[in-house]
JSON list of C-alpha atoms in Angstrom, two decimals:
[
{"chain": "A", "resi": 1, "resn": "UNK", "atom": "CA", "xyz": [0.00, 0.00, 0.00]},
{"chain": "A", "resi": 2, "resn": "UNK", "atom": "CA", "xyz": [2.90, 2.27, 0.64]},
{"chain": "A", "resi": 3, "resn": "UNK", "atom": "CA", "xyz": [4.70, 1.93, -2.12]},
{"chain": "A", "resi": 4, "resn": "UNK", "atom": "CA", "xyz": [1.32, 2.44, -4.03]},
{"chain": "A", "resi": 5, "resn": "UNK", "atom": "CA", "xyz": [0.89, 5.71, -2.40]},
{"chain": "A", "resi": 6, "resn": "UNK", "atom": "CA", "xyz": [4.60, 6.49, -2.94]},
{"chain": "A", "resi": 7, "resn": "UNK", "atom": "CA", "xyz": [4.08, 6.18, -6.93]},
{"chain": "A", "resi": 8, "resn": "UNK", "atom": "CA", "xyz": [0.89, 8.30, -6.84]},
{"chain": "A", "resi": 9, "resn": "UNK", "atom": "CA", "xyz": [2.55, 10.61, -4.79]},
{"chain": "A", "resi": 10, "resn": "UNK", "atom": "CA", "xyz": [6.23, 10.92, -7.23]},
{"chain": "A", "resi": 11, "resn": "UNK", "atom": "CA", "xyz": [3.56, 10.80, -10.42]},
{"chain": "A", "resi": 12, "resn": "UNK", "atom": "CA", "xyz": [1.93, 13.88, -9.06]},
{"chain": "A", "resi": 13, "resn": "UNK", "atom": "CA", "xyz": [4.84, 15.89, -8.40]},
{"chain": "A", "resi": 14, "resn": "UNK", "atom": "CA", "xyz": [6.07, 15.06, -11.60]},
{"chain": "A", "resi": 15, "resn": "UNK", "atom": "CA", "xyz": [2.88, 16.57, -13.23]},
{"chain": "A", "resi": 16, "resn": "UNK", "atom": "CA", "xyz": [3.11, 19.34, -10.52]},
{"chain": "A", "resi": 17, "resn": "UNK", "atom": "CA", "xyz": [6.61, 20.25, -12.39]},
{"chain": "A", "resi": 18, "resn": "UNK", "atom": "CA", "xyz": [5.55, 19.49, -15.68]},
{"chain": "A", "resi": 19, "resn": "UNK", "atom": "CA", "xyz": [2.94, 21.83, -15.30]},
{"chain": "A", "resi": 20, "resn": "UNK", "atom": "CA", "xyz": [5.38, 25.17, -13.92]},
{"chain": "A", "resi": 21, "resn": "UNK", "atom": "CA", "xyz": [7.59, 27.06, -16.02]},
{"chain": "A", "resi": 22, "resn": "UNK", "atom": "CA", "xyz": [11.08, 26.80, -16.86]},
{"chain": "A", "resi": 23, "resn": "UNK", "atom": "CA", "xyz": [11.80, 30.04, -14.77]},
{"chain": "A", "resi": 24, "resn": "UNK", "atom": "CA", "xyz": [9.21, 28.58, -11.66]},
{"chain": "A", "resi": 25, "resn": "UNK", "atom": "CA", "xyz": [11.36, 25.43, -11.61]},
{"chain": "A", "resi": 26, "resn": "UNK", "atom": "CA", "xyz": [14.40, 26.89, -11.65]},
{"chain": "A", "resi": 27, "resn": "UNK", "atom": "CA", "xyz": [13.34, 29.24, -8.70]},
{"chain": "A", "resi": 28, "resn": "UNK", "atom": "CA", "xyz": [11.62, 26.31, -7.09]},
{"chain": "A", "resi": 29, "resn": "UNK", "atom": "CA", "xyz": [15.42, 24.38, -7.08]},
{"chain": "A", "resi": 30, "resn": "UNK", "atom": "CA", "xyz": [17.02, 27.55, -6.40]},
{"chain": "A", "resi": 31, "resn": "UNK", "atom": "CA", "xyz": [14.76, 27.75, -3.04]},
{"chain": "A", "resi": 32, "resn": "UNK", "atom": "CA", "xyz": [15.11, 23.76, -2.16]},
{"chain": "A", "resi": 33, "resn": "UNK", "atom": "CA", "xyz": [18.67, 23.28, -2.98]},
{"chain": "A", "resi": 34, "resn": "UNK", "atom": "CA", "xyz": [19.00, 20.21, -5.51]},
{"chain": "A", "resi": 35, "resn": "UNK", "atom": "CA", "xyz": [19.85, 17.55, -3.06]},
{"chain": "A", "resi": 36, "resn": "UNK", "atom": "CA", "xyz": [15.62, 18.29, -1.81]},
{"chain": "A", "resi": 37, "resn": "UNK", "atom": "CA", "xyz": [14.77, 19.56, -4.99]},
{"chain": "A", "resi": 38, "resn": "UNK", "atom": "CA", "xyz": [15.58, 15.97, -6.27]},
{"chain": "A", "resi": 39, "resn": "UNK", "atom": "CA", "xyz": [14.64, 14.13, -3.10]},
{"chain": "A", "resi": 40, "resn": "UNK", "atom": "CA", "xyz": [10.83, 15.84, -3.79]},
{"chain": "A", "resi": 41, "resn": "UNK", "atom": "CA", "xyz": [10.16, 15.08, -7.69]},
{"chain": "A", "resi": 42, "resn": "UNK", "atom": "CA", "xyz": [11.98, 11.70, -7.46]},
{"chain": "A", "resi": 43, "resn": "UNK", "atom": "CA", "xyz": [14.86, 12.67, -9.52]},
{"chain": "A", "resi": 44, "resn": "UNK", "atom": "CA", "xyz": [17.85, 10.76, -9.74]},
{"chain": "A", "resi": 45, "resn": "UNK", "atom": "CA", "xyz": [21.69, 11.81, -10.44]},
{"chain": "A", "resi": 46, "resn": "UNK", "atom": "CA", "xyz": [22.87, 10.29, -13.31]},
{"chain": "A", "resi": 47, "resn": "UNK", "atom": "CA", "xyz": [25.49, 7.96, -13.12]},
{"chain": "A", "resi": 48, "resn": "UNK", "atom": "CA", "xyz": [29.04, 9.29, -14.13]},
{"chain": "A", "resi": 49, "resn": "UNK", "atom": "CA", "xyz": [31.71, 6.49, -13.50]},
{"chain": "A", "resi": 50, "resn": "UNK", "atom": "CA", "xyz": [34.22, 5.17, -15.01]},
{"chain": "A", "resi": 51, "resn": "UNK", "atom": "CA", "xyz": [32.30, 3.77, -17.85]},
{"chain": "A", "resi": 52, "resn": "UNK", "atom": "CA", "xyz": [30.64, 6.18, -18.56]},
{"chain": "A", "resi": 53, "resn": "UNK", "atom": "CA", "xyz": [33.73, 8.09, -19.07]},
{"chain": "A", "resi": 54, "resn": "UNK", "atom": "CA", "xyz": [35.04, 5.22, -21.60]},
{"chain": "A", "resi": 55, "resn": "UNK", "atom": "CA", "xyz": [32.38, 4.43, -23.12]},
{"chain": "A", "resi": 56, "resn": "UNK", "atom": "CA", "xyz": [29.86, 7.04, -25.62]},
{"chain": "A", "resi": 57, "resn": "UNK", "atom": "CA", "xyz": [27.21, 4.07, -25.19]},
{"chain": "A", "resi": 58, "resn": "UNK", "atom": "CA", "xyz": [26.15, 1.14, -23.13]},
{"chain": "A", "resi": 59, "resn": "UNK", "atom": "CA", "xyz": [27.32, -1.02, -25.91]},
{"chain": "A", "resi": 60, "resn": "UNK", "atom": "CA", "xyz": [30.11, 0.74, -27.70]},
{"chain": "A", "resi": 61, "resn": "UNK", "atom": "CA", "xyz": [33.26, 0.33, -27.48]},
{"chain": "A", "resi": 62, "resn": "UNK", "atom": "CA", "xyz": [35.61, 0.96, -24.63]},
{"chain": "A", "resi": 63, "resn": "UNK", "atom": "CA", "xyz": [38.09, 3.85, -25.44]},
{"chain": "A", "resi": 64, "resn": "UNK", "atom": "CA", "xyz": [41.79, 3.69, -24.46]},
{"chain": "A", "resi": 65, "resn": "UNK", "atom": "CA", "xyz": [44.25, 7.16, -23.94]},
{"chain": "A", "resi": 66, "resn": "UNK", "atom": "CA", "xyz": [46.67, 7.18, -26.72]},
{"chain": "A", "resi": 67, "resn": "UNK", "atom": "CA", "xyz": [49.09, 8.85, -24.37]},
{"chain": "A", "resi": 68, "resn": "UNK", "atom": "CA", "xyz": [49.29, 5.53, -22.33]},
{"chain": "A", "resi": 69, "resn": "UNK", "atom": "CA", "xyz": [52.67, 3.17, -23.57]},
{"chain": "A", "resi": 70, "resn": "UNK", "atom": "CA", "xyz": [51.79, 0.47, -25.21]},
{"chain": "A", "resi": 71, "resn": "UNK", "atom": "CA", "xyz": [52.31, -3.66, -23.11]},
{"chain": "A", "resi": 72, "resn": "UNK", "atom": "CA", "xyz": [55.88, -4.41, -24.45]},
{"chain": "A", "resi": 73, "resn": "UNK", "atom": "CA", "xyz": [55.39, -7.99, -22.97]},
{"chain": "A", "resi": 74, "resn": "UNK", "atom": "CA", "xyz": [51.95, -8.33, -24.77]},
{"chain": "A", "resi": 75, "resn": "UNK", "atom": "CA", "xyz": [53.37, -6.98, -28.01]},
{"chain": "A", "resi": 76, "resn": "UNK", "atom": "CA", "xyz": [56.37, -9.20, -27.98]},
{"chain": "A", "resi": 77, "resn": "UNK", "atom": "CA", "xyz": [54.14, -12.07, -27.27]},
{"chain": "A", "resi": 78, "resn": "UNK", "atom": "CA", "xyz": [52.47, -11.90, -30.27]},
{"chain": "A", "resi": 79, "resn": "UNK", "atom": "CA", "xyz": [55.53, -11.55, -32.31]},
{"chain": "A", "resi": 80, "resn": "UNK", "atom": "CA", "xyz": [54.65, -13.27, -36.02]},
{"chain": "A", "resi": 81, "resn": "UNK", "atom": "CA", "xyz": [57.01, -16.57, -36.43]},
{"chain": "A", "resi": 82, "resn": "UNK", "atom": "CA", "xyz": [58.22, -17.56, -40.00]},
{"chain": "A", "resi": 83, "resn": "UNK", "atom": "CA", "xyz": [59.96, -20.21, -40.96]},
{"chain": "A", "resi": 84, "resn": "UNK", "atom": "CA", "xyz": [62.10, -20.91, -44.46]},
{"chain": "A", "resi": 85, "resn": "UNK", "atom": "CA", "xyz": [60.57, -24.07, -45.97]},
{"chain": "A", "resi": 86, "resn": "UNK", "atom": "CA", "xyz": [64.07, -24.93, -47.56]},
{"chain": "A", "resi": 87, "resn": "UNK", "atom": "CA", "xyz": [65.24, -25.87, -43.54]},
{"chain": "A", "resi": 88, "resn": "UNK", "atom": "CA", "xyz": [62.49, -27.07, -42.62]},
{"chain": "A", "resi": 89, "resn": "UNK", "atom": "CA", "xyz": [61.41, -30.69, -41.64]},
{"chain": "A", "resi": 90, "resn": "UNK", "atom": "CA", "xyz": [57.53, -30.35, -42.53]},
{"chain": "A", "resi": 91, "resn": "UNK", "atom": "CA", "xyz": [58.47, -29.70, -46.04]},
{"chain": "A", "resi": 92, "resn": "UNK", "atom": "CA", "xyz": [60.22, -32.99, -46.41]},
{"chain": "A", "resi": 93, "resn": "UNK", "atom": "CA", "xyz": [63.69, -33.99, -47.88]},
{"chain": "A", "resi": 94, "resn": "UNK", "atom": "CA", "xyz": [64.73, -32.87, -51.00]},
{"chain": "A", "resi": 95, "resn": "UNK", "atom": "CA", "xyz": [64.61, -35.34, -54.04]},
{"chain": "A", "resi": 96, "resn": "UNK", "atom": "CA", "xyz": [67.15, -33.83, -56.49]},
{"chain": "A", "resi": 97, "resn": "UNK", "atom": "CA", "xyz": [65.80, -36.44, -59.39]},
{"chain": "A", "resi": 98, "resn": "UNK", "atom": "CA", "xyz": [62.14, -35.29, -59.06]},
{"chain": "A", "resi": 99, "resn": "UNK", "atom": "CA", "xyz": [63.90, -31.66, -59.02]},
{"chain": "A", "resi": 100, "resn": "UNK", "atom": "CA", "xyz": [66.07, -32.32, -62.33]},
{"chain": "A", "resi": 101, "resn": "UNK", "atom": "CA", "xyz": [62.75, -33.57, -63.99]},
{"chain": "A", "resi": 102, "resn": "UNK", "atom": "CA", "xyz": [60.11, -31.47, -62.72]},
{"chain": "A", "resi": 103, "resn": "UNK", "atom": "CA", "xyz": [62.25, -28.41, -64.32]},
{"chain": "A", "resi": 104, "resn": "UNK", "atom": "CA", "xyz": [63.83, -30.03, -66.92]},
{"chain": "A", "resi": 105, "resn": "UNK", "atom": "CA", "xyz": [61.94, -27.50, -69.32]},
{"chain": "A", "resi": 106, "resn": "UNK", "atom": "CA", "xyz": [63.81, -24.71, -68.71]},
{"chain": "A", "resi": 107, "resn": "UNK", "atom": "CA", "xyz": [66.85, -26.05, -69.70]},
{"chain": "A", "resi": 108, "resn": "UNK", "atom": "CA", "xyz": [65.06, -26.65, -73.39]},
{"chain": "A", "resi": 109, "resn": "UNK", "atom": "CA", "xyz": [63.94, -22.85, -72.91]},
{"chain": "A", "resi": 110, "resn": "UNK", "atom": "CA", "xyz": [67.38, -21.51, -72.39]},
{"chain": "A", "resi": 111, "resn": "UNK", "atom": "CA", "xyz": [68.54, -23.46, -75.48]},
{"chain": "A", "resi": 112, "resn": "UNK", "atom": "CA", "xyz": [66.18, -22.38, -77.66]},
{"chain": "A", "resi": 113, "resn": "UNK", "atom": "CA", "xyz": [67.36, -18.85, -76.16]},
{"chain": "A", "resi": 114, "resn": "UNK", "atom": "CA", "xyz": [70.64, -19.49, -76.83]},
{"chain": "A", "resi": 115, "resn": "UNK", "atom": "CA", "xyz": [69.84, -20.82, -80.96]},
{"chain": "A", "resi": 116, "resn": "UNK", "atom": "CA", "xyz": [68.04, -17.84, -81.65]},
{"chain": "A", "resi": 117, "resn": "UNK", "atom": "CA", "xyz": [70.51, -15.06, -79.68]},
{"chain": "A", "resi": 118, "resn": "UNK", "atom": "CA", "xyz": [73.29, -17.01, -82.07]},
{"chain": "A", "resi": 119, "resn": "UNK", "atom": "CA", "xyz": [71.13, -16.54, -84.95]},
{"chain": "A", "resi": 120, "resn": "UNK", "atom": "CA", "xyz": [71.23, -12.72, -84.52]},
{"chain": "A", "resi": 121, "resn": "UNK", "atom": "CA", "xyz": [74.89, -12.81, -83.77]},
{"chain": "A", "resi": 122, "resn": "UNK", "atom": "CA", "xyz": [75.59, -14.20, -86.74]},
{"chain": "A", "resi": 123, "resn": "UNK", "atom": "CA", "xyz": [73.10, -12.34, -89.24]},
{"chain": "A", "resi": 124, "resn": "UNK", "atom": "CA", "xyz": [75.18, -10.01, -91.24]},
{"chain": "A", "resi": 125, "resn": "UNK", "atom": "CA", "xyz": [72.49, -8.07, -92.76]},
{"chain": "A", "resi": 126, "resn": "UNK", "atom": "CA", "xyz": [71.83, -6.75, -88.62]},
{"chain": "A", "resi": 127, "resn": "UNK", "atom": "CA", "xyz": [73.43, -3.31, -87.59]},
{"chain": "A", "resi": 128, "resn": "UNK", "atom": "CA", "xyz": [76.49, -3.67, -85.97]},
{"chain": "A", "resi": 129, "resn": "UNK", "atom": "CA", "xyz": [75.42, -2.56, -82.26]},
{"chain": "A", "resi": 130, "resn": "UNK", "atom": "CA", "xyz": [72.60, -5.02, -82.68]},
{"chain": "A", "resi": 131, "resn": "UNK", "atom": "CA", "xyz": [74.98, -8.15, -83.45]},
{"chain": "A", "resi": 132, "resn": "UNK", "atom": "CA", "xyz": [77.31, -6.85, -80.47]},
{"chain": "A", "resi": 133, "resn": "UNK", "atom": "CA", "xyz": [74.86, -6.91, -77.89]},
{"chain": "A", "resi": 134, "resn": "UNK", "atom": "CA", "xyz": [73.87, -10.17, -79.08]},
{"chain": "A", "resi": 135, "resn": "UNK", "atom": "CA", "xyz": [77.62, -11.32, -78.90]},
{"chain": "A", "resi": 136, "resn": "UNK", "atom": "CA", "xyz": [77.55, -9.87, -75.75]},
{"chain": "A", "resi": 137, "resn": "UNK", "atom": "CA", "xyz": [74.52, -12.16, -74.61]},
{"chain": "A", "resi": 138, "resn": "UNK", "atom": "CA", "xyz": [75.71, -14.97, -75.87]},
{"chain": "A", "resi": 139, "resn": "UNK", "atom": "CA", "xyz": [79.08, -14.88, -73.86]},
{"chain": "A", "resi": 140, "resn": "UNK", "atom": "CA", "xyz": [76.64, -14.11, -70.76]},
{"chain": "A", "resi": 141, "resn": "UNK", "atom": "CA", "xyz": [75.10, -17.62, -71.68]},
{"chain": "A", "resi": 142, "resn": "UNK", "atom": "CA", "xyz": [77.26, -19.57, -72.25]},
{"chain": "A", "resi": 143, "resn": "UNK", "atom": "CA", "xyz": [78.96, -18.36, -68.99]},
{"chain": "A", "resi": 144, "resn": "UNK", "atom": "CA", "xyz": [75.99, -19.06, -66.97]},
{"chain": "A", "resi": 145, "resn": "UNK", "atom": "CA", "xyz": [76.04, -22.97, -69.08]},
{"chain": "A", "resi": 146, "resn": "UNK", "atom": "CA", "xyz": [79.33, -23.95, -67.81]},
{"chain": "A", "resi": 147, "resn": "UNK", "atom": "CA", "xyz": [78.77, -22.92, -64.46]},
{"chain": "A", "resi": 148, "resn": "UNK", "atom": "CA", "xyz": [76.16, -25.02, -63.94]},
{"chain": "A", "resi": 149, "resn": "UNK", "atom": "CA", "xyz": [77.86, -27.78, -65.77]},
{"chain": "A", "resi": 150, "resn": "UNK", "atom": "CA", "xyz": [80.62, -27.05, -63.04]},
{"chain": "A", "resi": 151, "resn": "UNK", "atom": "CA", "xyz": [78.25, -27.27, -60.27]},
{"chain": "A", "resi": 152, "resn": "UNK", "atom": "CA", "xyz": [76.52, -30.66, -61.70]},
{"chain": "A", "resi": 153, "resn": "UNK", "atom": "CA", "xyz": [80.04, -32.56, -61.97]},
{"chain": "A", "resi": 154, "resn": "UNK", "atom": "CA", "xyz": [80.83, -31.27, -58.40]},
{"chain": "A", "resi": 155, "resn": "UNK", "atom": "CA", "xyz": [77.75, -32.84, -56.83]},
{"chain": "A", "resi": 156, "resn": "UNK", "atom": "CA", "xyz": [78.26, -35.92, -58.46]},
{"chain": "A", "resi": 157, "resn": "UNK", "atom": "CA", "xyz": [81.53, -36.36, -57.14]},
{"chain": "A", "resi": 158, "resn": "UNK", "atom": "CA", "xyz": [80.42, -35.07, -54.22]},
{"chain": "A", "resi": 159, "resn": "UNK", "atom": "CA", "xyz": [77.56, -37.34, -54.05]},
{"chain": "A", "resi": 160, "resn": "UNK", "atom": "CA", "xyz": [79.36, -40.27, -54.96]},
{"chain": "A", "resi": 161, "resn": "UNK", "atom": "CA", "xyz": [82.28, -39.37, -52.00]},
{"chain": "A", "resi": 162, "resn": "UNK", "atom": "CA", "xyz": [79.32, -39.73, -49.43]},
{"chain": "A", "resi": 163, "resn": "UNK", "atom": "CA", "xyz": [78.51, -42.76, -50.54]},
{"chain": "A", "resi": 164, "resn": "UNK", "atom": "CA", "xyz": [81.85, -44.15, -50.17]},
{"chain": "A", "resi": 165, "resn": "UNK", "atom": "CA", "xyz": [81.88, -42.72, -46.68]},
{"chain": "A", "resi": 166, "resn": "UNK", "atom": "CA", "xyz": [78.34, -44.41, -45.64]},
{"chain": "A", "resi": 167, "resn": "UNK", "atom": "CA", "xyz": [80.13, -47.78, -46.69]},
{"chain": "A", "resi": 168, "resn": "UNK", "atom": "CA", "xyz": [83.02, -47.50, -45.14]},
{"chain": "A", "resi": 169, "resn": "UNK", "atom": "CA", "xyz": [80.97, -46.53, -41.56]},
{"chain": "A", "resi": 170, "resn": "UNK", "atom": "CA", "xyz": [78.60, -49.41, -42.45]},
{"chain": "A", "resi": 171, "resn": "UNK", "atom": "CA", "xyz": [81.71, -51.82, -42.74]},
{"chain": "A", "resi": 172, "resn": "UNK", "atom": "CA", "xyz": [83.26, -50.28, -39.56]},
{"chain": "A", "resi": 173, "resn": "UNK", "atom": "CA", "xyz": [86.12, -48.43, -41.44]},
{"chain": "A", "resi": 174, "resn": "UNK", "atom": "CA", "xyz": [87.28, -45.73, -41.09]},
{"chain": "A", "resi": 175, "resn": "UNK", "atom": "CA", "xyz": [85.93, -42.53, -43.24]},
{"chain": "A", "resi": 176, "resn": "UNK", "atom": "CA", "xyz": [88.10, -41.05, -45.97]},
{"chain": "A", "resi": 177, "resn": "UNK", "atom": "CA", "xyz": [88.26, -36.75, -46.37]},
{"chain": "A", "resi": 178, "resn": "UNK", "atom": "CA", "xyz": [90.12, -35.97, -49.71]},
{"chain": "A", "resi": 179, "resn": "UNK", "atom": "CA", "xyz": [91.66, -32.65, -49.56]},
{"chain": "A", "resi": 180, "resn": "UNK", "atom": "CA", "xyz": [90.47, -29.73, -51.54]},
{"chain": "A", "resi": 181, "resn": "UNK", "atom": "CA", "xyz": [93.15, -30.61, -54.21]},
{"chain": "A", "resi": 182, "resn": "UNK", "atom": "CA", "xyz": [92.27, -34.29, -54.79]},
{"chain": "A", "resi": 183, "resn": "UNK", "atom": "CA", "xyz": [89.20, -33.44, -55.10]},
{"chain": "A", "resi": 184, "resn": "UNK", "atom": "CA", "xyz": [89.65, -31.28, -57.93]},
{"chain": "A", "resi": 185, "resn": "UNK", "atom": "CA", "xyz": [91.29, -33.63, -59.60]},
{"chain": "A", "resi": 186, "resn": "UNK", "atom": "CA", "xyz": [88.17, -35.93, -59.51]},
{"chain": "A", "resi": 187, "resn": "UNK", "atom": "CA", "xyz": [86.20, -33.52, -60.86]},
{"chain": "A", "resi": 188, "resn": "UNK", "atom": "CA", "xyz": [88.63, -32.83, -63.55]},
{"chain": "A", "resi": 189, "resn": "UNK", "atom": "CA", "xyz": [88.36, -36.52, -64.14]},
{"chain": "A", "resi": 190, "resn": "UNK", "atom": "CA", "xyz": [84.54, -36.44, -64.15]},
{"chain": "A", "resi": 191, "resn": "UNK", "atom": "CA", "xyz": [84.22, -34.03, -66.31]},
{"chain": "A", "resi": 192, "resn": "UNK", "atom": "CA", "xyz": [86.50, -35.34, -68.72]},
{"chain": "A", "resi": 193, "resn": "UNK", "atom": "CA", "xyz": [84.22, -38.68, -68.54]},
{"chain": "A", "resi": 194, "resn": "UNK", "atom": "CA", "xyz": [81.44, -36.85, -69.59]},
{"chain": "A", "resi": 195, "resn": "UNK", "atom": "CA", "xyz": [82.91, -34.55, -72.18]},
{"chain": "A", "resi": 196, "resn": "UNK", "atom": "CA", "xyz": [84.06, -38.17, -73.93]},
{"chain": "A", "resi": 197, "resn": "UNK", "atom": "CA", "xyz": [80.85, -39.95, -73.63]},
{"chain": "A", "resi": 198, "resn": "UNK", "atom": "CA", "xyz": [79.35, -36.75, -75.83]},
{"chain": "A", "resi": 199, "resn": "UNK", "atom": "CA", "xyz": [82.16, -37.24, -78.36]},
{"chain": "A", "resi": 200, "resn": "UNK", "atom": "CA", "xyz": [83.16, -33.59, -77.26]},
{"chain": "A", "resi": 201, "resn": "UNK", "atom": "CA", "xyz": [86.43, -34.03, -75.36]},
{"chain": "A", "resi": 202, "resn": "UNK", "atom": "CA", "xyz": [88.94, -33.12, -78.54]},
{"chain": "A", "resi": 203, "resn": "UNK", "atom": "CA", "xyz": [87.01, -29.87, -79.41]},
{"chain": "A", "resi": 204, "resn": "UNK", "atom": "CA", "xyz": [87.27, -29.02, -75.61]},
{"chain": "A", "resi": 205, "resn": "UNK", "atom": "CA", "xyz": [91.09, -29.97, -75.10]},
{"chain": "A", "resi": 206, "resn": "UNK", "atom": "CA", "xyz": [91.85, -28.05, -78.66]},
{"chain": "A", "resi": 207, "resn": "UNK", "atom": "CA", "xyz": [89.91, -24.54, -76.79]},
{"chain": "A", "resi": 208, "resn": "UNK", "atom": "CA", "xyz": [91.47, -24.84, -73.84]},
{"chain": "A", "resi": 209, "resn": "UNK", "atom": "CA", "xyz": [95.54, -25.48, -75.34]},
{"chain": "A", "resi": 210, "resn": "UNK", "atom": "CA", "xyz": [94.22, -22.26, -77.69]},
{"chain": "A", "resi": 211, "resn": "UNK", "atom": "CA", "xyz": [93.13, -20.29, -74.37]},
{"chain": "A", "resi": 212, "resn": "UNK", "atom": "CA", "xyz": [96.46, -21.29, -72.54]},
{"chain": "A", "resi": 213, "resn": "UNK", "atom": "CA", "xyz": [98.84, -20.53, -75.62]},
{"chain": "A", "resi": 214, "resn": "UNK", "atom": "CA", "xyz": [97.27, -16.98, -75.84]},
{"chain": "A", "resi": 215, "resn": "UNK", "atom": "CA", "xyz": [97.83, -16.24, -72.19]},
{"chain": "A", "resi": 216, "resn": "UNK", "atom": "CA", "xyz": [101.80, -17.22, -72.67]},
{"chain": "A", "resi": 217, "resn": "UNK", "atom": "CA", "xyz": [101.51, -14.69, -75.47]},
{"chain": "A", "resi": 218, "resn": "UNK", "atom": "CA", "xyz": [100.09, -12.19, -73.11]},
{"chain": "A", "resi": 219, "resn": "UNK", "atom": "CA", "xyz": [102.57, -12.67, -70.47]},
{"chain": "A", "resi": 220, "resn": "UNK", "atom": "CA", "xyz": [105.38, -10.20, -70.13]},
{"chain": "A", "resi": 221, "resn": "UNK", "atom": "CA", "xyz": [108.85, -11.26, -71.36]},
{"chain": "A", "resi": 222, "resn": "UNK", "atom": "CA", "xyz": [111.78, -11.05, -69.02]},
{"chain": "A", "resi": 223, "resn": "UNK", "atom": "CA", "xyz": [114.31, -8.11, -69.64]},
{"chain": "A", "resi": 224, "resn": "UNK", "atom": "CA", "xyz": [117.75, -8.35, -69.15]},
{"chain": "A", "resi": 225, "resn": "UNK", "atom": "CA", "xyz": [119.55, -6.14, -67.24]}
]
């Protein structure tokens, strides 16, 4: 019953205010003090905490000073990890046939580069600056050629040196290290092997006594004093 009488009584002061003027209310509060002046009409002081300091609405979200530093520990903690596929174990080991044969087409598209660079090279009715660059990319070529064919003969002696080291472990001997200068030597050897088994070891032995003779030529001659 009280709190009955309680309503009816804060609903009529409410239409009681609703029903003075601005300037009557403001006298009316003035008079009171707005501690009473609430206390009488049933107002309440609105809330002003924290959140509502943070926040522009119930739901929004909460806003954080941008002159506060930033959680060092928090940032390092989420510190982005990469890895290099080429080291690492869930990319499984590398199968250098499946390599040689999965990209065996681009050796077939640097030869056909190579055929028609030559072709302009040797095309006399070109412009001369035309047929130099062309020299020029052909040297460039056939650089990059025989330094691959340098690095293929290497791993296969290479290759073939580890093998003779897993057998010698599995029979309990002792493992064999060739020095840096033997092993040259093997790869001279190797490549020689191959160079014969294309029929092009004489061509290769004739360039290379031409290339030699030329540096004698080249070198300075003694004086006598």
């Amino acid at each position: 019953m009280a709190s009955v009488l309680e309503d009816d009584e804060g609903t009529s002061a409410h239409q009681s205010l609703s029903d003075m003027s601005l300037e009557e209310v403001q006298s009316l509060r003035n008079k009171l003090g707005i501690k009473q002046f609430n206390k009488k009409f049933g107002l309440k002081k609105l809330h002003t905490g924290p959140a509502s300091k943070n926040r522009s609405r119930n739901y929004g979200p909460v806003e954080v000073s941008s002159k506060r530093p930033p959680n060092l520990s928090k940032l390092a903690s989420q510190k982005v990890v990469t890895r290099d596929p080429r080291f690492d174990d869930l990319s499984g080991e590398f199968n250098e046939q499946l390599f040689k044969r999965s990209y065996k087409f681009i050796d077939k598209l640097k030869a056909k580069e190579f055929k028609a660079v030559s072709k302009i090279a040797e095309d006399e009715g070109l412009d001369e600056e035309t047929r130099r660059r062309a020299k020029d990319m052909l040297t460039r070529l056939g650089q990059r050629k025989a330094a691959k064919k340098k690095v293929i003969v290497d791993d296969t002696v290479e290759q073939r040196l580890k093998e003779e080291r897993k057998q010698a472990i599995k029979e309990g001997r002792k493992p064999f290290f060739l020095k840096s200068s033997e092993k040259q030597k093997l790869v001279l050897a190797e490549k020689y092997k191959e160079l014969k088994e294309k029929g092009q070891l004489d061509s290769y032995v004739k360039k290379k006594r031409q290339q030699n003779s030329k540096k004698g030529s080249m070198m300075p001659t003694r004086t006598e004093r």
